[in-house]
């Protein structure tokens, strides 16, 4: 063989060996990818993180999917989700406030439907799901209306779900609700410069009340796999308590108020216990991504946990919890709108009721009497407007509907007195015979009466100092099928992230607010229509059924993907190994 032939032969042999080695390398790589190592750090942590990511990527962030906007969200949509994705699932809603209240009045029983954002959001959902709603029975005639199991079928006109009432003693209610929840957590979570008050006795009552509600959830569950929708800051400990008793339940906790940054949150003496309680949830929802991020930062600071920020998940104590933003909304279309007259008739009724002249512009505010709602700041803005533009004196009336709330608490008593005093000062300063610039009505209104006020108003002022969402803004938009009216909306309300065509204001800046008020008063009918139309489309598309449907779809994926084992931490788990690792390792062993 020539030297040239020998050289060529060696080249071919070496090339063949190189290709064989390369093939072996790729084969080993594929095997390693398909069979990750069972243990060991730091590589084990990378495997666990990647395994979690593969599962959690199945869940669309923020409760929205790419084609969600193409879906018409309605009660039928929810029923279809339940039938197709969660067959035979029992939906249990837990809240402090009940959707129907029975009070004794003049030897009779009066039914009250509270004008509450939480109730208006959840009531159509519970109806659509034919679920069970568990709530504190605080009405003076509530006990008279329930059966022997403390249940009543509601709504009265068309019973479609069960209301289960929970009874609390006066001492329990004072400590759990008025004390820890509303003198502690409420001011802690709202930037309204009211100091939170924490008492050991209130914490004990809060813990006991949460345990009582957990007992009721277990009693109402028809099997071990209900979907429990826990509502708000009254029940931070409840998810973990439910998980201990019903490990196969899917617990979705929705926090309706803001979550503070970790520095503010550190004020709470029981900060770790609250976080641990909430992380008993399968999913935790907030109105905005900003509040979800604050929660994650608080967990990162105070608990030993693993944060998967890219996938919005927290692994703690053998369980992984998804933390998403689900912007809450209202029913669309609202059934009661069909019962109301048009905007002109509503305006005429309201003018007759309060003795308003036909040429007077009407601005309204509708909410509970609460220091976070910026009611005094509206009065400041009105004062500033009259100082800057005195020609509007006699041509503008501000109607404040302020439902009494937590009136036994000192901060609320003080607010009521300040609002009443300021309203009287404005009326003395700018009023005249037959004209009062401020009308303050401190009483509860039915939802129908509230919508009538929305339809009659020229301007709706939503000037929260800090708010999770604020559904008054969305209710006002939904009520205006005449495409008229102007929404003034605080930049510190979650709704300002969606309703961009509103006049966005800073409630702390009275001069700015007065200028926005002038802009609203002088806005043409055409501009009002141009602003109202896109806002109505947003509220229509992002309605309450989409809010609930997004959470239920995520719950369905948890259950369908076999991920409930990971979420609940069920099964044997080697000491010191996170449940994400153990779940995927058990599957690997089963397949090998």
mmCIF file with all atom_site columns, N, CA and C in Angstrom, residues 160-215:
data_model
loop_
_atom_site.group_PDB
_atom_site.id
_atom_site.type_symbol
_atom_site.label_atom_id
_atom_site.label_alt_id
_atom_site.label_comp_id
_atom_site.label_asym_id
_atom_site.label_entity_id
_atom_site.label_seq_id
_atom_site.pdbx_PDB_ins_code
_atom_site.Cartn_x
_atom_site.Cartn_y
_atom_site.Cartn_z
_atom_site.occupancy
_atom_site.B_iso_or_equiv
_atom_site.pdbx_formal_charge
_atom_site.auth_seq_id
_atom_site.auth_comp_id
_atom_site.auth_asym_id
_atom_site.auth_atom_id
_atom_site.pdbx_PDB_model_num
ATOM 1   N N  . UNK A 1 160 ? -80.357 29.110 44.013 1.00 0.00 ? 160 UNK A N  1
ATOM 2   C CA . UNK A 1 160 ? -79.415 28.431 43.128 1.00 0.00 ? 160 UNK A CA 1
ATOM 3   C C  . UNK A 1 160 ? -78.138 28.004 43.838 1.00 0.00 ? 160 UNK A C  1
ATOM 4   N N  . UNK A 1 161 ? -77.952 28.411 45.093 1.00 0.00 ? 161 UNK A N  1
ATOM 5   C CA . UNK A 1 161 ? -76.800 27.925 45.851 1.00 0.00 ? 161 UNK A CA 1
ATOM 6   C C  . UNK A 1 161 ? -77.121 27.977 47.341 1.00 0.00 ? 161 UNK A C  1
ATOM 7   N N  . UNK A 1 162 ? -76.244 27.397 48.145 1.00 0.00 ? 162 UNK A N  1
ATOM 8   C CA . UNK A 1 162 ? -76.453 27.289 49.588 1.00 0.00 ? 162 UNK A CA 1
ATOM 9   C C  . UNK A 1 162 ? -75.611 28.312 50.334 1.00 0.00 ? 162 UNK A C  1
ATOM 10  N N  . UNK A 1 163 ? -76.241 29.041 51.245 1.00 0.00 ? 163 UNK A N  1
ATOM 11  C CA . UNK A 1 163 ? -75.526 29.914 52.159 1.00 0.00 ? 163 UNK A CA 1
ATOM 12  C C  . UNK A 1 163 ? -75.455 29.221 53.517 1.00 0.00 ? 163 UNK A C  1
ATOM 13  N N  . UNK A 1 164 ? -74.246 28.948 53.975 1.00 0.00 ? 164 UNK A N  1
ATOM 14  C CA . UNK A 1 164 ? -74.038 28.323 55.292 1.00 0.00 ? 164 UNK A CA 1
ATOM 15  C C  . UNK A 1 164 ? -73.491 29.388 56.240 1.00 0.00 ? 164 UNK A C  1
ATOM 16  N N  . UNK A 1 165 ? -74.225 29.665 57.277 1.00 0.00 ? 165 UNK A N  1
ATOM 17  C CA . UNK A 1 165 ? -73.834 30.715 58.214 1.00 0.00 ? 165 UNK A CA 1
ATOM 18  C C  . UNK A 1 165 ? -73.018 30.153 59.377 1.00 0.00 ? 165 UNK A C  1
ATOM 19  N N  . UNK A 1 166 ? -72.009 30.925 59.772 1.00 0.00 ? 166 UNK A N  1
ATOM 20  C CA . UNK A 1 166 ? -71.159 30.584 60.909 1.00 0.00 ? 166 UNK A CA 1
ATOM 21  C C  . UNK A 1 166 ? -71.434 31.596 62.012 1.00 0.00 ? 166 UNK A C  1
ATOM 22  N N  . UNK A 1 167 ? -71.598 31.099 63.230 1.00 0.00 ? 167 UNK A N  1
ATOM 23  C CA . UNK A 1 167 ? -71.930 31.987 64.349 1.00 0.00 ? 167 UNK A CA 1
ATOM 24  C C  . UNK A 1 167 ? -70.692 32.281 65.176 1.00 0.00 ? 167 UNK A C  1
ATOM 25  N N  . UNK A 1 168 ? -70.513 33.534 65.526 1.00 0.00 ? 168 UNK A N  1
ATOM 26  C CA . UNK A 1 168 ? -69.429 33.968 66.397 1.00 0.00 ? 168 UNK A CA 1
ATOM 27  C C  . UNK A 1 168 ? -70.013 34.706 67.588 1.00 0.00 ? 168 UNK A C  1
ATOM 28  N N  . UNK A 1 169 ? -69.404 34.512 68.745 1.00 0.00 ? 169 UNK A N  1
ATOM 29  C CA . UNK A 1 169 ? -69.824 35.279 69.907 1.00 0.00 ? 169 UNK A CA 1
ATOM 30  C C  . UNK A 1 169 ? -69.397 36.732 69.721 1.00 0.00 ? 169 UNK A C  1
ATOM 31  N N  . UNK A 1 170 ? -69.972 37.611 70.489 1.00 0.00 ? 170 UNK A N  1
ATOM 32  C CA . UNK A 1 170 ? -69.606 39.027 70.415 1.00 0.00 ? 170 UNK A CA 1
ATOM 33  C C  . UNK A 1 170 ? -68.124 39.214 70.712 1.00 0.00 ? 170 UNK A C  1
ATOM 34  N N  . UNK A 1 171 ? -67.611 38.467 71.673 1.00 0.00 ? 171 UNK A N  1
ATOM 35  C CA . UNK A 1 171 ? -66.188 38.558 72.023 1.00 0.00 ? 171 UNK A CA 1
ATOM 36  C C  . UNK A 1 171 ? -65.321 38.081 70.865 1.00 0.00 ? 171 UNK A C  1
ATOM 37  N N  . UNK A 1 172 ? -65.718 36.971 70.233 1.00 0.00 ? 172 UNK A N  1
ATOM 38  C CA . UNK A 1 172 ? -64.957 36.471 69.082 1.00 0.00 ? 172 UNK A CA 1
ATOM 39  C C  . UNK A 1 172 ? -64.962 37.482 67.950 1.00 0.00 ? 172 UNK A C  1
ATOM 40  N N  . UNK A 1 173 ? -66.126 38.053 67.680 1.00 0.00 ? 173 UNK A N  1
ATOM 41  C CA . UNK A 1 173 ? -66.251 39.016 66.580 1.00 0.00 ? 173 UNK A CA 1
ATOM 42  C C  . UNK A 1 173 ? -65.409 40.258 66.848 1.00 0.00 ? 173 UNK A C  1
ATOM 43  N N  . UNK A 1 174 ? -65.441 40.746 68.084 1.00 0.00 ? 174 UNK A N  1
ATOM 44  C CA . UNK A 1 174 ? -64.666 41.932 68.426 1.00 0.00 ? 174 UNK A CA 1
ATOM 45  C C  . UNK A 1 174 ? -63.173 41.696 68.208 1.00 0.00 ? 174 UNK A C  1
ATOM 46  N N  . UNK A 1 175 ? -62.680 40.549 68.654 1.00 0.00 ? 175 UNK A N  1
ATOM 47  C CA . UNK A 1 175 ? -61.246 40.280 68.543 1.00 0.00 ? 175 UNK A CA 1
ATOM 48  C C  . UNK A 1 175 ? -60.803 39.926 67.137 1.00 0.00 ? 175 UNK A C  1
ATOM 49  N N  . UNK A 1 176 ? -61.555 39.030 66.490 1.00 0.00 ? 176 UNK A N  1
ATOM 50  C CA . UNK A 1 176 ? -61.170 38.535 65.160 1.00 0.00 ? 176 UNK A CA 1
ATOM 51  C C  . UNK A 1 176 ? -61.383 39.578 64.064 1.00 0.00 ? 176 UNK A C  1
ATOM 52  N N  . UNK A 1 177 ? -62.575 40.180 64.034 1.00 0.00 ? 177 UNK A N  1
ATOM 53  C CA . UNK A 1 177 ? -62.934 41.063 62.926 1.00 0.00 ? 177 UNK A CA 1
ATOM 54  C C  . UNK A 1 177 ? -62.541 42.515 63.194 1.00 0.00 ? 177 UNK A C  1
ATOM 55  N N  . UNK A 1 178 ? -63.111 43.096 64.257 1.00 0.00 ? 178 UNK A N  1
ATOM 56  C CA . UNK A 1 178 ? -62.824 44.496 64.535 1.00 0.00 ? 178 UNK A CA 1
ATOM 57  C C  . UNK A 1 178 ? -61.391 44.691 65.014 1.00 0.00 ? 178 UNK A C  1
ATOM 58  N N  . UNK A 1 179 ? -60.883 43.728 65.770 1.00 0.00 ? 179 UNK A N  1
ATOM 59  C CA . UNK A 1 179 ? -59.547 43.852 66.329 1.00 0.00 ? 179 UNK A CA 1
ATOM 60  C C  . UNK A 1 179 ? -58.447 43.529 65.342 1.00 0.00 ? 179 UNK A C  1
ATOM 61  N N  . UNK A 1 180 ? -58.108 42.237 65.220 1.00 0.00 ? 180 UNK A N  1
ATOM 62  C CA . UNK A 1 180 ? -56.931 41.881 64.433 1.00 0.00 ? 180 UNK A CA 1
ATOM 63  C C  . UNK A 1 180 ? -57.088 42.204 62.949 1.00 0.00 ? 180 UNK A C  1
ATOM 64  N N  . UNK A 1 181 ? -58.258 41.871 62.372 1.00 0.00 ? 181 UNK A N  1
ATOM 65  C CA . UNK A 1 181 ? -58.435 42.080 60.931 1.00 0.00 ? 181 UNK A CA 1
ATOM 66  C C  . UNK A 1 181 ? -58.454 43.565 60.567 1.00 0.00 ? 181 UNK A C  1
ATOM 67  N N  . UNK A 1 182 ? -59.223 44.361 61.326 1.00 0.00 ? 182 UNK A N  1
ATOM 68  C CA . UNK A 1 182 ? -59.475 45.739 60.884 1.00 0.00 ? 182 UNK A CA 1
ATOM 69  C C  . UNK A 1 182 ? -58.728 46.830 61.643 1.00 0.00 ? 182 UNK A C  1
ATOM 70  N N  . UNK A 1 183 ? -58.208 46.517 62.825 1.00 0.00 ? 183 UNK A N  1
ATOM 71  C CA . UNK A 1 183 ? -57.297 47.466 63.464 1.00 0.00 ? 183 UNK A CA 1
ATOM 72  C C  . UNK A 1 183 ? -55.846 47.074 63.236 1.00 0.00 ? 183 UNK A C  1
ATOM 73  N N  . UNK A 1 184 ? -55.630 45.836 62.801 1.00 0.00 ? 184 UNK A N  1
ATOM 74  C CA . UNK A 1 184 ? -54.274 45.364 62.548 1.00 0.00 ? 184 UNK A CA 1
ATOM 75  C C  . UNK A 1 184 ? -53.949 45.242 61.077 1.00 0.00 ? 184 UNK A C  1
ATOM 76  N N  . UNK A 1 185 ? -54.520 44.215 60.421 1.00 0.00 ? 185 UNK A N  1
ATOM 77  C CA . UNK A 1 185 ? -54.144 43.927 59.028 1.00 0.00 ? 185 UNK A CA 1
ATOM 78  C C  . UNK A 1 185 ? -54.587 45.017 58.055 1.00 0.00 ? 185 UNK A C  1
ATOM 79  N N  . UNK A 1 186 ? -55.791 45.564 58.242 1.00 0.00 ? 186 UNK A N  1
ATOM 80  C CA . UNK A 1 186 ? -56.293 46.565 57.283 1.00 0.00 ? 186 UNK A CA 1
ATOM 81  C C  . UNK A 1 186 ? -55.360 47.775 57.176 1.00 0.00 ? 186 UNK A C  1
ATOM 82  N N  . UNK A 1 187 ? -55.038 48.471 58.266 1.00 0.00 ? 187 UNK A N  1
ATOM 83  C CA . UNK A 1 187 ? -54.108 49.595 58.127 1.00 0.00 ? 187 UNK A CA 1
ATOM 84  C C  . UNK A 1 187 ? -52.692 49.163 57.754 1.00 0.00 ? 187 UNK A C  1
ATOM 85  N N  . UNK A 1 188 ? -52.295 47.952 58.147 1.00 0.00 ? 188 UNK A N  1
ATOM 86  C CA . UNK A 1 188 ? -50.971 47.469 57.764 1.00 0.00 ? 188 UNK A CA 1
ATOM 87  C C  . UNK A 1 188 ? -50.827 47.384 56.250 1.00 0.00 ? 188 UNK A C  1
ATOM 88  N N  . UNK A 1 189 ? -51.889 46.934 55.581 1.00 0.00 ? 189 UNK A N  1
ATOM 89  C CA . UNK A 1 189 ? -51.825 46.686 54.138 1.00 0.00 ? 189 UNK A CA 1
ATOM 90  C C  . UNK A 1 189 ? -52.156 47.906 53.295 1.00 0.00 ? 189 UNK A C  1
ATOM 91  N N  . UNK A 1 190 ? -52.725 48.945 53.898 1.00 0.00 ? 190 UNK A N  1
ATOM 92  C CA . UNK A 1 190 ? -53.076 50.156 53.146 1.00 0.00 ? 190 UNK A CA 1
ATOM 93  C C  . UNK A 1 190 ? -52.159 51.304 53.542 1.00 0.00 ? 190 UNK A C  1
ATOM 94  N N  . UNK A 1 191 ? -51.624 51.970 52.547 1.00 0.00 ? 191 UNK A N  1
ATOM 95  C CA . UNK A 1 191 ? -50.813 53.148 52.836 1.00 0.00 ? 191 UNK A CA 1
ATOM 96  C C  . UNK A 1 191 ? -51.753 54.331 53.021 1.00 0.00 ? 191 UNK A C  1
ATOM 97  N N  . UNK A 1 192 ? -52.275 54.470 54.225 1.00 0.00 ? 192 UNK A N  1
ATOM 98  C CA . UNK A 1 192 ? -53.187 55.560 54.545 1.00 0.00 ? 192 UNK A CA 1
ATOM 99  C C  . UNK A 1 192 ? -52.763 56.267 55.830 1.00 0.00 ? 192 UNK A C  1
ATOM 100 N N  . UNK A 1 193 ? -51.555 55.918 56.301 1.00 0.00 ? 193 UNK A N  1
ATOM 101 C CA . UNK A 1 193 ? -50.937 56.604 57.435 1.00 0.00 ? 193 UNK A CA 1
ATOM 102 C C  . UNK A 1 193 ? -51.777 56.497 58.703 1.00 0.00 ? 193 UNK A C  1
ATOM 103 N N  . UNK A 1 194 ? -52.405 55.335 58.859 1.00 0.00 ? 194 UNK A N  1
ATOM 104 C CA . UNK A 1 194 ? -53.085 55.001 60.105 1.00 0.00 ? 194 UNK A CA 1
ATOM 105 C C  . UNK A 1 194 ? -52.316 53.859 60.750 1.00 0.00 ? 194 UNK A C  1
ATOM 106 N N  . UNK A 1 195 ? -51.913 54.059 61.976 1.00 0.00 ? 195 UNK A N  1
ATOM 107 C CA . UNK A 1 195 ? -51.045 53.082 62.632 1.00 0.00 ? 195 UNK A CA 1
ATOM 108 C C  . UNK A 1 195 ? -51.803 51.796 62.948 1.00 0.00 ? 195 UNK A C  1
ATOM 109 N N  . UNK A 1 196 ? -51.271 50.628 62.555 1.00 0.00 ? 196 UNK A N  1
ATOM 110 C CA . UNK A 1 196 ? -51.935 49.365 62.905 1.00 0.00 ? 196 UNK A CA 1
ATOM 111 C C  . UNK A 1 196 ? -51.775 49.067 64.392 1.00 0.00 ? 196 UNK A C  1
ATOM 112 N N  . UNK A 1 197 ? -52.792 48.427 64.940 1.00 0.00 ? 197 UNK A N  1
ATOM 113 C CA . UNK A 1 197 ? -52.787 48.050 66.355 1.00 0.00 ? 197 UNK A CA 1
ATOM 114 C C  . UNK A 1 197 ? -52.852 46.532 66.446 1.00 0.00 ? 197 UNK A C  1
ATOM 115 N N  . UNK A 1 198 ? -51.873 45.945 67.144 1.00 0.00 ? 198 UNK A N  1
ATOM 116 C CA . UNK A 1 198 ? -51.838 44.491 67.297 1.00 0.00 ? 198 UNK A CA 1
ATOM 117 C C  . UNK A 1 198 ? -51.885 44.143 68.777 1.00 0.00 ? 198 UNK A C  1
ATOM 118 N N  . UNK A 1 199 ? -52.843 43.257 69.131 1.00 0.00 ? 199 UNK A N  1
ATOM 119 C CA . UNK A 1 199 ? -53.004 42.789 70.502 1.00 0.00 ? 199 UNK A CA 1
ATOM 120 C C  . UNK A 1 199 ? -52.966 41.261 70.505 1.00 0.00 ? 199 UNK A C  1
ATOM 121 N N  . UNK A 1 200 ? -52.329 40.693 71.504 1.00 0.00 ? 200 UNK A N  1
ATOM 122 C CA . UNK A 1 200 ? -52.257 39.230 71.612 1.00 0.00 ? 200 UNK A CA 1
ATOM 123 C C  . UNK A 1 200 ? -53.643 38.615 71.710 1.00 0.00 ? 200 UNK A C  1
ATOM 124 N N  . UNK A 1 201 ? -54.557 39.272 72.427 1.00 0.00 ? 201 UNK A N  1
ATOM 125 C CA . UNK A 1 201 ? -55.913 38.734 72.576 1.00 0.00 ? 201 UNK A CA 1
ATOM 126 C C  . UNK A 1 201 ? -56.656 38.720 71.239 1.00 0.00 ? 201 UNK A C  1
ATOM 127 N N  . UNK A 1 202 ? -56.428 39.750 70.418 1.00 0.00 ? 202 UNK A N  1
ATOM 128 C CA . UNK A 1 202 ? -57.052 39.788 69.100 1.00 0.00 ? 202 UNK A CA 1
ATOM 129 C C  . UNK A 1 202 ? -56.515 38.658 68.220 1.00 0.00 ? 202 UNK A C  1
ATOM 130 N N  . UNK A 1 203 ? -55.204 38.410 68.307 1.00 0.00 ? 203 UNK A N  1
ATOM 131 C CA . UNK A 1 203 ? -54.601 37.329 67.515 1.00 0.00 ? 203 UNK A CA 1
ATOM 132 C C  . UNK A 1 203 ? -55.210 35.983 67.913 1.00 0.00 ? 203 UNK A C  1
ATOM 133 N N  . UNK A 1 204 ? -55.394 35.774 69.200 1.00 0.00 ? 204 UNK A N  1
ATOM 134 C CA . UNK A 1 204 ? -55.987 34.510 69.658 1.00 0.00 ? 204 UNK A CA 1
ATOM 135 C C  . UNK A 1 204 ? -57.413 34.361 69.127 1.00 0.00 ? 204 UNK A C  1
ATOM 136 N N  . UNK A 1 205 ? -58.183 35.453 69.127 1.00 0.00 ? 205 UNK A N  1
ATOM 137 C CA . UNK A 1 205 ? -59.549 35.396 68.595 1.00 0.00 ? 205 UNK A CA 1
ATOM 138 C C  . UNK A 1 205 ? -59.530 35.153 67.086 1.00 0.00 ? 205 UNK A C  1
ATOM 139 N N  . UNK A 1 206 ? -58.585 35.762 66.387 1.00 0.00 ? 206 UNK A N  1
ATOM 140 C CA . UNK A 1 206 ? -58.447 35.586 64.938 1.00 0.00 ? 206 UNK A CA 1
ATOM 141 C C  . UNK A 1 206 ? -58.135 34.124 64.617 1.00 0.00 ? 206 UNK A C  1
ATOM 142 N N  . UNK A 1 207 ? -57.217 33.559 65.361 1.00 0.00 ? 207 UNK A N  1
ATOM 143 C CA . UNK A 1 207 ? -56.842 32.157 65.165 1.00 0.00 ? 207 UNK A CA 1
ATOM 144 C C  . UNK A 1 207 ? -58.041 31.240 65.431 1.00 0.00 ? 207 UNK A C  1
ATOM 145 N N  . UNK A 1 208 ? -58.783 31.527 66.501 1.00 0.00 ? 208 UNK A N  1
ATOM 146 C CA . UNK A 1 208 ? -59.938 30.693 66.851 1.00 0.00 ? 208 UNK A CA 1
ATOM 147 C C  . UNK A 1 208 ? -61.035 30.805 65.796 1.00 0.00 ? 208 UNK A C  1
ATOM 148 N N  . UNK A 1 209 ? -61.280 32.010 65.291 1.00 0.00 ? 209 UNK A N  1
ATOM 149 C CA . UNK A 1 209 ? -62.304 32.187 64.260 1.00 0.00 ? 209 UNK A CA 1
ATOM 150 C C  . UNK A 1 209 ? -61.917 31.467 62.977 1.00 0.00 ? 209 UNK A C  1
ATOM 151 N N  . UNK A 1 210 ? -60.647 31.549 62.587 1.00 0.00 ? 210 UNK A N  1
ATOM 152 C CA . UNK A 1 210 ? -60.195 30.827 61.408 1.00 0.00 ? 210 UNK A CA 1
ATOM 153 C C  . UNK A 1 210 ? -60.378 29.329 61.580 1.00 0.00 ? 210 UNK A C  1
ATOM 154 N N  . UNK A 1 211 ? -60.127 28.827 62.802 1.00 0.00 ? 211 UNK A N  1
ATOM 155 C CA . UNK A 1 211 ? -60.316 27.397 63.064 1.00 0.00 ? 211 UNK A CA 1
ATOM 156 C C  . UNK A 1 211 ? -61.796 27.017 62.964 1.00 0.00 ? 211 UNK A C  1
ATOM 157 N N  . UNK A 1 212 ? -62.673 27.890 63.435 1.00 0.00 ? 212 UNK A N  1
ATOM 158 C CA . UNK A 1 212 ? -64.113 27.615 63.361 1.00 0.00 ? 212 UNK A CA 1
ATOM 159 C C  . UNK A 1 212 ? -64.567 27.545 61.906 1.00 0.00 ? 212 UNK A C  1
ATOM 160 N N  . UNK A 1 213 ? -64.067 28.453 61.066 1.00 0.00 ? 213 UNK A N  1
ATOM 161 C CA . UNK A 1 213 ? -64.419 28.413 59.650 1.00 0.00 ? 213 UNK A CA 1
ATOM 162 C C  . UNK A 1 213 ? -63.829 27.176 58.977 1.00 0.00 ? 213 UNK A C  1
ATOM 163 N N  . UNK A 1 214 ? -62.645 26.761 59.391 1.00 0.00 ? 214 UNK A N  1
ATOM 164 C CA . UNK A 1 214 ? -62.058 25.532 58.829 1.00 0.00 ? 214 UNK A CA 1
ATOM 165 C C  . UNK A 1 214 ? -62.931 24.330 59.161 1.00 0.00 ? 214 UNK A C  1
ATOM 166 N N  . UNK A 1 215 ? -63.419 24.261 60.378 1.00 0.00 ? 215 UNK A N  1
ATOM 167 C CA . UNK A 1 215 ? -64.317 23.167 60.768 1.00 0.00 ? 215 UNK A CA 1
ATOM 168 C C  . UNK A 1 215 ? -65.564 23.165 59.883 1.00 0.00 ? 215 UNK A C  1
#
